[in-house]
Each structure stands twice: as structure tokens, then as C-alpha cells.
């Protein structure tokens, strides 16, 4: 009896070793660059009383929002701004692409060359935005705690913060190109994860110092976080599959029969962006109150302060608004219907053209509403449980952080899987 299992040949073994080495080198590059950026957060800028700065602005909501993306703004290192200017520039360029026809043409019709031009524009916008942010932070937030405040101090601090953010942007692009995963997303992921050890340590100390009642509250909070994470995974992966039928075609003597496929419309098209946009808008009154201490502005800022009923209502309203806004940027039903018509494809029971675009828009609106309700629940429930249990040790790990952590973890795992499959496919082609 002949065994059906063939031993791998020397060429197959070599290809497997090469694939493992390629993935290993990419992982090492990614880890090394992430560690480099993390170390840069703790390289201090001279001439600043960092202890007084941290003590004064520790409970500032604007600083708390910055800490989500920088992972240590209060340390005032040279990478204090981190990837934030690049993220803001990407959002600005993405919005401008939908409003300016020339940018839209670059993205849709110019192919890889157009995408490279948009990336270059994004870098220039990131540089300008970084200069603006660094100037404001240096002059308004850091200068009062400087040992020798003045114009020269503001200029040096602005240049240091801007140069640090541009270096972080370069590292993020290097990770995307030569590492594993999306560089900008992984940097934000790392910054959020860096706060977990302190939160867990504070929680353990609180459990040891408190009684059974305190331990019970901590368990309830942890269960809520775990349920929220499971819900995020299901919703992030959830999609409505609309069936699509391709028309029968004849090329020469060959007849290509109808092919059935589907169009996936995600339940949460915008991901974490609606929550980020809503949080950024609600931070504006507090920021303006710090820059312009006008009684009216201060009153509005107090009215929209986190924890108030007005803040919760506007937070939910902005989440729903930005969910629809971002979904409209990602999926255009009219363009989608035209592309299906050009490819000779259609949705069963739906006429091509305008009827198809109306159908897709109707389905997309329903999915967006459900996704917005989910985002609102994720944004409100953990914070409400924290307030009810009075456990503040996980205050920095909010809804935005949980969505980013889960989303980046899922996307990175998928990219690693795709890389492994593509390497195996290339090895099979070379063997043939």
C-alpha cells in the first residue's frame, strides 16, 4: 500500500522557511519601530516644570482627549504630539476630497499616482497642522510652567514638538510599508495599551484596600467591559450581504454563465470616527474657554461638561450625525449603482440605475442607524457604569479606546493572515 502523504521537497521546505523569515523580519521591524516611538515619548524637553504642569492639567478634558492618541502628553517628551497631527490631516484631506473635484479626480481616476499625490498633500497638511497645534500648546499650555518663558522658548518648543510629530509620521509610514499592519493605527493602539498597566495596578490596589462591596463593583465593571468588547467584535464584523448577479457574456466561442456574488455593506461603516468627531466637537467649548475666558463661553463649557445630561444628549446626537456623514463619504449609492451597471451586474429584483441607488441608500440608512445606536450605547454605558460604581481606575479606557483597540487588533490579524496566504500563493506559482 502506497502512502498518500508526500514528504515536502527541499524546495518546498526552503519556501516555507523563506515565508517564515519574511514575516519574522516584518514583525521585528514593527516591534522595533514601536519601541523607538514609545521611548521618544519619555525624552523630556528642557526648561519646563513637568511636575507642576502634570498636576495642574491632569483633570483637563482637552489633555485627556490628547492622551488617547499620544499616550503620555503630560510627560512633555519630544514625541508629545505623536501621530495626532497626521490623523487630523488625514481627516481634513478626506473631507476635502469629497468637496474639491480635483482631489476627488486624483483619488478615483489617477490610480496609484493619484494616491501618492494625495499622500504627499496629507503630509504637507500634517506639517502645517502640527505647527499650529505646537504653537498653541507652547504658548498657552506650556509657557506658564517654563523656567524662562518668552518668544525664544515658544519657538524652540514649537519646533521640537513639530519635528517630533513629523518623525512619528515617518515611522508610521515605514511600519505600513515594511512592517505589519497600519502604522498610524498601531501607534494609537500602543499609546492606549501603555495606560493599561497603571489602570490594572490601581484597580488591584483598590480591591486590596476595599472590602467585598468594592470587589463586587470592580467585577461588575470588568464584566461590562468584556461584554462591550464582545459586542464591538460582532458589530465590527457584521455586514449586510446584498446578492449580485453578473450577466451572461459570450467572448468568441466561450460563454460565461451568470456568476453570483454579493455586495457587503458593513453595519458600522465609520468605525471609531463618529465617536472621535463627536468628542472633538464637544471639546471645542472647553478649549475656547481656556483661550478666551468669556463668561458666556465658560457657561457653555460648563453646560457641556462631561457627566451632565446636556453633554450626554449632544454626544448621542453628534454620534448619530457623524455616523450618517461618514457613511455617505465611504459609500456613494449613485456611484455604486453606475459601477454595477457598467460591469453588467445587478441586484435580483431591482432595476439597474436609479432604482438600485435608491435601494442601496435605503439599506445603508437602516444599517447606519443601527450602527449609530450601537456606538451611542458603547460610548455611554461604560461611562455610566463607572459613575454608578465610582470606580475611576479605568477612566482613560473609554469607548473610543475600546473601539480602537478591538478594531486595530482585528485589522492587524487579518493583514498577517493575508500576508501569509499571499506568500504561500507566490510560492505555489514559483513551484509551477
Coordinates of N, CA and C in Angstrom, one line a residue, residues 149-296:
X149 N 10.2 81.6 30.3 CA 9.2 81.8 29.2 C 9.6 83.1 28.4
X150 N 9.2 83.0 27.2 CA 9.4 84.1 26.2 C 9.3 83.6 24.8
X151 N 9.5 84.5 23.9 CA 9.4 84.2 22.5 C 10.3 83.1 22.0
X152 N 11.6 83.2 22.5 CA 12.5 82.1 22.1 C 12.1 80.8 22.6
X153 N 11.6 80.7 23.8 CA 11.1 79.4 24.3 C 10.0 78.9 23.5
X154 N 9.0 79.7 23.1 CA 7.9 79.2 22.3 C 8.3 78.7 21.0
X155 N 9.3 79.4 20.4 CA 9.8 79.0 19.0 C 10.5 77.6 19.2
X156 N 11.4 77.5 20.2 CA 12.1 76.2 20.3 C 11.2 75.1 20.6
X157 N 10.2 75.3 21.5 CA 9.3 74.2 21.9 C 8.4 73.9 20.7
X158 N 7.9 74.9 19.9 CA 7.1 74.6 18.8 C 7.9 73.7 17.7
X159 N 9.1 74.1 17.5 CA 9.9 73.3 16.5 C 10.2 71.9 17.0
X160 N 10.4 71.8 18.3 CA 10.7 70.4 18.9 C 9.4 69.5 18.8
X161 N 8.3 70.1 19.1 CA 7.0 69.3 19.0 C 6.7 68.9 17.6
X162 N 6.9 69.9 16.7 CA 6.6 69.7 15.3 C 7.5 68.6 14.7
X163 N 8.8 68.8 15.0 CA 9.8 67.8 14.5 C 9.5 66.4 15.0
X164 N 9.1 66.3 16.3 CA 8.8 65.0 16.8 C 7.6 64.4 16.2
X165 N 6.5 65.2 15.9 CA 5.3 64.6 15.3 C 5.6 64.2 13.8
X166 N 6.5 64.9 13.1 CA 6.9 64.6 11.7 C 7.7 63.3 11.7
X167 N 8.6 63.1 12.7 CA 9.3 61.8 12.8 C 8.4 60.7 13.1
X168 N 7.4 60.9 14.0 CA 6.4 59.8 14.3 C 5.6 59.5 13.0
X169 N 5.3 60.5 12.2 CA 4.5 60.3 11.0 C 5.4 59.4 10.0
X170 N 6.7 59.7 9.9 CA 7.6 59.0 9.0 C 7.7 57.5 9.5
X171 N 7.8 57.3 10.8 CA 7.8 56.0 11.4 C 6.5 55.2 11.1
X172 N 5.4 55.9 11.2 CA 4.1 55.2 10.9 C 4.1 54.7 9.4
X173 N 4.5 55.5 8.5 CA 4.6 55.1 7.1 C 5.6 54.0 6.9
X174 N 6.7 54.0 7.6 CA 7.7 53.0 7.5 C 7.1 51.6 8.0
X175 N 6.3 51.7 9.1 CA 5.7 50.5 9.6 C 4.7 49.9 8.6
X176 N 3.9 50.8 8.0 CA 2.9 50.4 7.0 C 3.6 49.7 5.8
X177 N 4.8 50.3 5.4 CA 5.4 49.8 4.1 C 6.3 48.6 4.4
X178 N 7.0 48.5 5.5 CA 7.9 47.4 5.7 C 7.6 46.5 6.9
X179 N 6.6 46.9 7.6 CA 6.2 46.1 8.8 C 4.9 45.4 8.6
X180 N 4.1 45.2 9.7 CA 2.9 44.5 9.6 C 1.8 45.5 10.2
X181 N 0.7 45.6 9.4 CA -0.4 46.4 9.9 C -0.3 47.9 9.4
X182 N -1.3 48.7 9.8 CA -1.3 50.1 9.5 C -0.5 50.8 10.6
X183 N 0.5 51.6 10.2 CA 1.4 52.2 11.2 C 0.7 53.2 12.1
X184 N -0.1 54.1 11.6 CA -0.8 55.1 12.4 C -1.7 54.4 13.4
X185 N -2.5 53.4 13.0 CA -3.4 52.7 13.9 C -2.6 52.0 15.0
X186 N -1.5 51.3 14.6 CA -0.7 50.6 15.6 C -0.1 51.5 16.7
X187 N 0.3 52.8 16.2 CA 0.8 53.7 17.2 C -0.2 54.2 18.2
X188 N -1.4 54.4 17.7 CA -2.5 54.8 18.6 C -2.8 53.6 19.5
X189 N -2.8 52.4 19.0 CA -3.1 51.2 19.8 C -2.0 51.1 20.9
X190 N -0.8 51.3 20.6 CA 0.3 51.2 21.6 C 0.1 52.3 22.6
X191 N -0.3 53.5 22.3 CA -0.5 54.5 23.2 C -1.6 54.2 24.2
X192 N -2.6 53.6 23.7 CA -3.7 53.2 24.6 C -3.3 52.1 25.5
X193 N -2.7 51.1 24.9 CA -2.3 49.9 25.7 C -1.3 50.3 26.8
X194 N -0.5 51.4 26.6 CA 0.5 51.8 27.6 C -0.2 52.2 28.9
X195 N -1.4 52.6 28.8 CA -2.1 53.0 30.1 C -2.7 51.9 30.8
X196 N -2.8 50.7 30.2 CA -3.4 49.6 30.9 C -2.7 49.1 32.2
X197 N -1.3 49.0 32.2 CA -0.7 48.5 33.4 C -1.0 49.4 34.6
X198 N -1.0 50.7 34.4 CA -1.3 51.6 35.5 C -2.7 51.4 36.0
X199 N -3.6 51.3 35.0 CA -5.0 51.1 35.4 C -5.3 49.8 36.1
X200 N -4.6 48.7 35.7 CA -4.8 47.4 36.3 C -4.1 47.5 37.7
X201 N -3.0 48.1 37.9 CA -2.3 48.2 39.2 C -3.2 49.0 40.1
X202 N -3.8 50.1 39.7 CA -4.6 50.9 40.6 C -5.9 50.1 41.0
X203 N -6.4 49.3 40.0 CA -7.6 48.5 40.3 C -7.3 47.5 41.4
X204 N -6.1 46.8 41.3 CA -5.7 45.8 42.2 C -5.5 46.4 43.6
X205 N -4.9 47.6 43.7 CA -4.7 48.3 45.0 C -6.1 48.6 45.6
X206 N -7.0 49.1 44.7 CA -8.3 49.5 45.2 C -9.1 48.2 45.7
X207 N -8.9 47.1 45.1 CA -9.5 45.9 45.5 C -9.0 45.4 46.8
X208 N -7.6 45.5 47.0 CA -7.0 45.1 48.2 C -7.4 46.0 49.4
X209 N -7.5 47.3 49.2 CA -7.8 48.2 50.3 C -9.3 48.3 50.6
X210 N -10.2 47.9 49.7 CA -11.6 47.9 49.9 C -12.1 46.6 50.4
X211 N -13.4 46.6 50.7 CA -14.0 45.3 51.1 C -14.6 44.6 50.0
X212 N -15.5 43.7 50.4 CA -16.2 42.8 49.4 C -17.1 43.7 48.5
X213 N -17.7 44.7 49.0 CA -18.5 45.6 48.2 C -17.7 46.2 47.0
X214 N -16.5 46.7 47.4 CA -15.6 47.3 46.4 C -15.2 46.3 45.3
X215 N -14.9 45.0 45.8 CA -14.5 44.0 44.8 C -15.7 43.7 43.9
X216 N -16.9 43.6 44.4 CA -18.1 43.4 43.6 C -18.3 44.4 42.6
X217 N -18.0 45.7 42.9 CA -18.2 46.8 41.9 C -17.1 46.6 40.8
X218 N -15.9 46.3 41.2 CA -14.8 46.1 40.2 C -15.2 45.0 39.2
X219 N -15.7 43.9 39.8 CA -16.1 42.7 38.9 C -17.2 43.1 38.0
X220 N -18.2 43.9 38.5 CA -19.3 44.4 37.6 C -18.7 45.2 36.5
X221 N -17.8 46.1 36.8 CA -17.2 47.0 35.8 C -16.4 46.2 34.7
X222 N -15.6 45.2 35.2 CA -14.9 44.4 34.3 C -15.8 43.5 33.4
X223 N -16.9 43.0 33.9 CA -17.9 42.3 33.1 C -18.5 43.2 32.0
X224 N -18.8 44.4 32.4 CA -19.3 45.4 31.4 C -18.3 45.6 30.3
X225 N -17.1 45.8 30.7 CA -16.0 46.0 29.6 C -15.9 44.8 28.7
X226 N -15.9 43.6 29.3 CA -15.8 42.4 28.5 C -17.0 42.2 27.5
X227 N -18.2 42.4 28.0 CA -19.4 42.4 27.2 C -19.3 43.4 26.1
X228 N -18.8 44.6 26.4 CA -18.7 45.7 25.4 C -17.7 45.2 24.3
X229 N -16.6 44.6 24.7 CA -15.6 44.2 23.7 C -16.2 43.1 22.8
X230 N -16.9 42.2 23.4 CA -17.5 41.1 22.6 C -18.5 41.8 21.6
X231 N -19.3 42.7 22.1 CA -20.3 43.4 21.2 C -19.6 44.2 20.1
X232 N -18.4 44.8 20.4 CA -17.7 45.5 19.4 C -17.2 44.6 18.3
X233 N -16.7 43.4 18.7 CA -16.2 42.4 17.7 C -17.3 42.0 16.8
X234 N -18.5 41.7 17.3 CA -19.6 41.3 16.5 C -20.1 42.4 15.5
X235 N -20.2 43.6 16.0 CA -20.6 44.7 15.2 C -19.6 45.1 14.2
X236 N -18.3 45.1 14.5 CA -17.3 45.4 13.6 C -17.2 44.4 12.4
X237 N -17.5 43.2 12.7 CA -17.5 42.2 11.7 C -18.9 42.0 11.0
X238 N -19.9 42.6 11.5 CA -21.2 42.5 11.0 C -21.4 43.2 9.7
X239 N -22.1 42.6 8.7 CA -22.3 43.2 7.4 C -23.6 42.7 6.8
X240 N -24.2 43.5 6.0 CA -25.4 43.0 5.2 C -24.9 42.7 3.8
X241 N -25.1 41.4 3.4 CA -24.6 41.0 2.1 C -25.8 41.1 1.1
X242 N -25.7 42.0 0.2 CA -26.7 42.2 -0.9 C -26.2 41.3 -2.1
X243 N -27.1 40.4 -2.5 CA -26.7 39.5 -3.6 C -26.6 40.3 -4.9
X244 N -25.6 39.9 -5.7 CA -25.4 40.5 -7.0 C -25.3 39.4 -8.1
X245 N -25.9 39.6 -9.2 CA -25.8 38.6 -10.3 C -25.2 39.3 -11.5
X246 N -24.1 38.7 -12.0 CA -23.4 39.2 -13.2 C -24.1 38.6 -14.5
X247 N -24.3 39.4 -15.5 CA -25.0 38.9 -16.7 C -24.1 37.9 -17.5
X248 N -24.8 37.1 -18.3 CA -24.2 36.1 -19.1 C -23.5 36.8 -20.3
X249 N -22.2 36.4 -20.5 CA -21.4 37.0 -21.6 C -20.9 36.0 -22.5
X250 N -20.6 36.4 -23.8 CA -20.0 35.5 -24.8 C -18.8 36.1 -25.4
X251 N -17.7 35.5 -25.2 CA -16.4 36.0 -25.7 C -15.9 35.0 -26.7
X252 N -16.0 35.3 -28.0 CA -15.7 34.3 -29.0 C -16.6 33.1 -29.0
X253 N -16.1 31.9 -28.8 CA -17.0 30.7 -28.7 C -17.3 30.3 -27.3
X254 N -16.7 31.0 -26.4 CA -16.9 30.7 -24.9 C -18.0 31.5 -24.4
X255 N -18.8 30.9 -23.6 CA -20.0 31.5 -23.0 C -19.8 31.5 -21.5
X256 N -19.7 32.7 -20.9 CA -19.6 32.8 -19.4 C -20.9 32.9 -18.8
X257 N -21.3 31.9 -18.0 CA -22.6 31.9 -17.3 C -22.7 33.0 -16.2
X258 N -23.9 33.1 -15.7 CA -24.1 34.1 -14.6 C -23.3 33.7 -13.4
X259 N -22.7 34.7 -12.8 CA -22.0 34.5 -11.5 C -22.7 35.2 -10.4
X260 N -22.9 34.5 -9.3 CA -23.5 35.1 -8.1 C -22.4 35.5 -7.1
X261 N -22.5 36.8 -6.7 CA -21.6 37.3 -5.7 C -22.5 38.2 -4.7
X262 N -21.8 38.9 -3.9 CA -22.6 39.8 -3.0 C -21.8 41.1 -2.7
X263 N -22.6 42.1 -2.4 CA -22.0 43.4 -2.0 C -22.1 43.5 -0.5
X264 N -21.0 43.6 0.2 CA -21.0 43.7 1.7 C -21.1 45.1 2.1
X265 N -22.2 45.4 2.9 CA -22.4 46.8 3.5 C -22.2 46.6 5.0
X266 N -21.2 47.2 5.5 CA -20.9 47.0 6.9 C -21.9 47.7 7.8
X267 N -22.1 47.1 9.0 CA -23.1 47.7 9.9 C -22.5 49.0 10.5
X268 N -21.2 49.0 10.7 CA -20.6 50.2 11.2 C -19.6 50.7 10.2
X269 N -20.0 51.5 9.3 CA -19.2 52.0 8.2 C -18.1 52.9 8.7
X270 N -18.4 53.8 9.6 CA -17.4 54.8 10.1 C -16.4 54.3 11.1
X271 N -16.6 53.1 11.6 CA -15.7 52.6 12.7 C -15.8 53.5 13.9
X272 N -14.6 53.9 14.3 CA -14.5 54.8 15.5 C -14.6 56.3 15.2
X273 N -14.6 56.6 13.9 CA -14.5 58.0 13.6 C -15.7 58.8 14.1
X274 N -17.0 58.4 14.1 CA -18.1 59.2 14.6 C -17.9 59.5 16.1
X275 N -17.4 58.6 16.9 CA -17.1 58.9 18.3 C -16.0 59.9 18.4
X276 N -14.9 59.8 17.6 CA -13.8 60.8 17.7 C -14.3 62.2 17.3
X277 N -15.1 62.2 16.2 CA -15.6 63.5 15.7 C -16.5 64.2 16.8
X278 N -17.4 63.3 17.4 CA -18.3 63.9 18.4 C -17.5 64.3 19.6
X279 N -16.5 63.6 20.1 CA -15.7 64.0 21.2 C -15.0 65.3 20.9
X280 N -14.4 65.4 19.7 CA -13.7 66.6 19.3 C -14.6 67.8 19.3
X281 N -15.8 67.7 18.8 CA -16.7 68.8 18.8 C -17.1 69.3 20.2
X282 N -17.3 68.3 21.1 CA -17.7 68.7 22.4 C -16.5 69.2 23.3
X283 N -15.3 69.0 22.8 CA -14.1 69.5 23.5 C -13.9 71.0 23.1
X284 N -14.5 71.4 22.0 CA -14.2 72.8 21.5 C -14.7 73.9 22.5
X285 N -15.8 73.8 23.1 CA -16.2 74.8 24.1 C -15.2 74.9 25.3
X286 N -14.7 73.8 25.8 CA -13.7 73.8 26.8 C -12.4 74.5 26.4
X287 N -12.0 74.1 25.1 CA -10.8 74.7 24.6 C -10.9 76.2 24.4
X288 N -12.1 76.7 23.9 CA -12.3 78.1 23.8 C -12.4 78.8 25.1
X289 N -12.9 78.2 26.1 CA -13.0 78.8 27.4 C -11.6 79.0 28.0
X290 N -10.7 78.1 27.7 CA -9.3 78.3 28.2 C -8.6 79.4 27.4
X291 N -8.9 79.6 26.1 CA -8.2 80.6 25.3 C -8.9 82.0 25.5
X292 N -10.2 82.0 25.5 CA -11.0 83.2 25.7 C -11.9 83.1 26.9
X293 N -11.4 83.5 28.1 CA -12.2 83.3 29.3 C -13.4 84.3 29.4
X294 N -14.3 84.2 28.5 CA -15.5 85.0 28.4 C -16.6 84.3 29.3
X295 N -17.4 85.0 30.1 CA -18.4 84.4 30.9 C -19.4 83.5 30.1
X296 N -19.8 84.0 28.9 CA -20.7 83.2 28.1 C -20.1 81.9 27.7

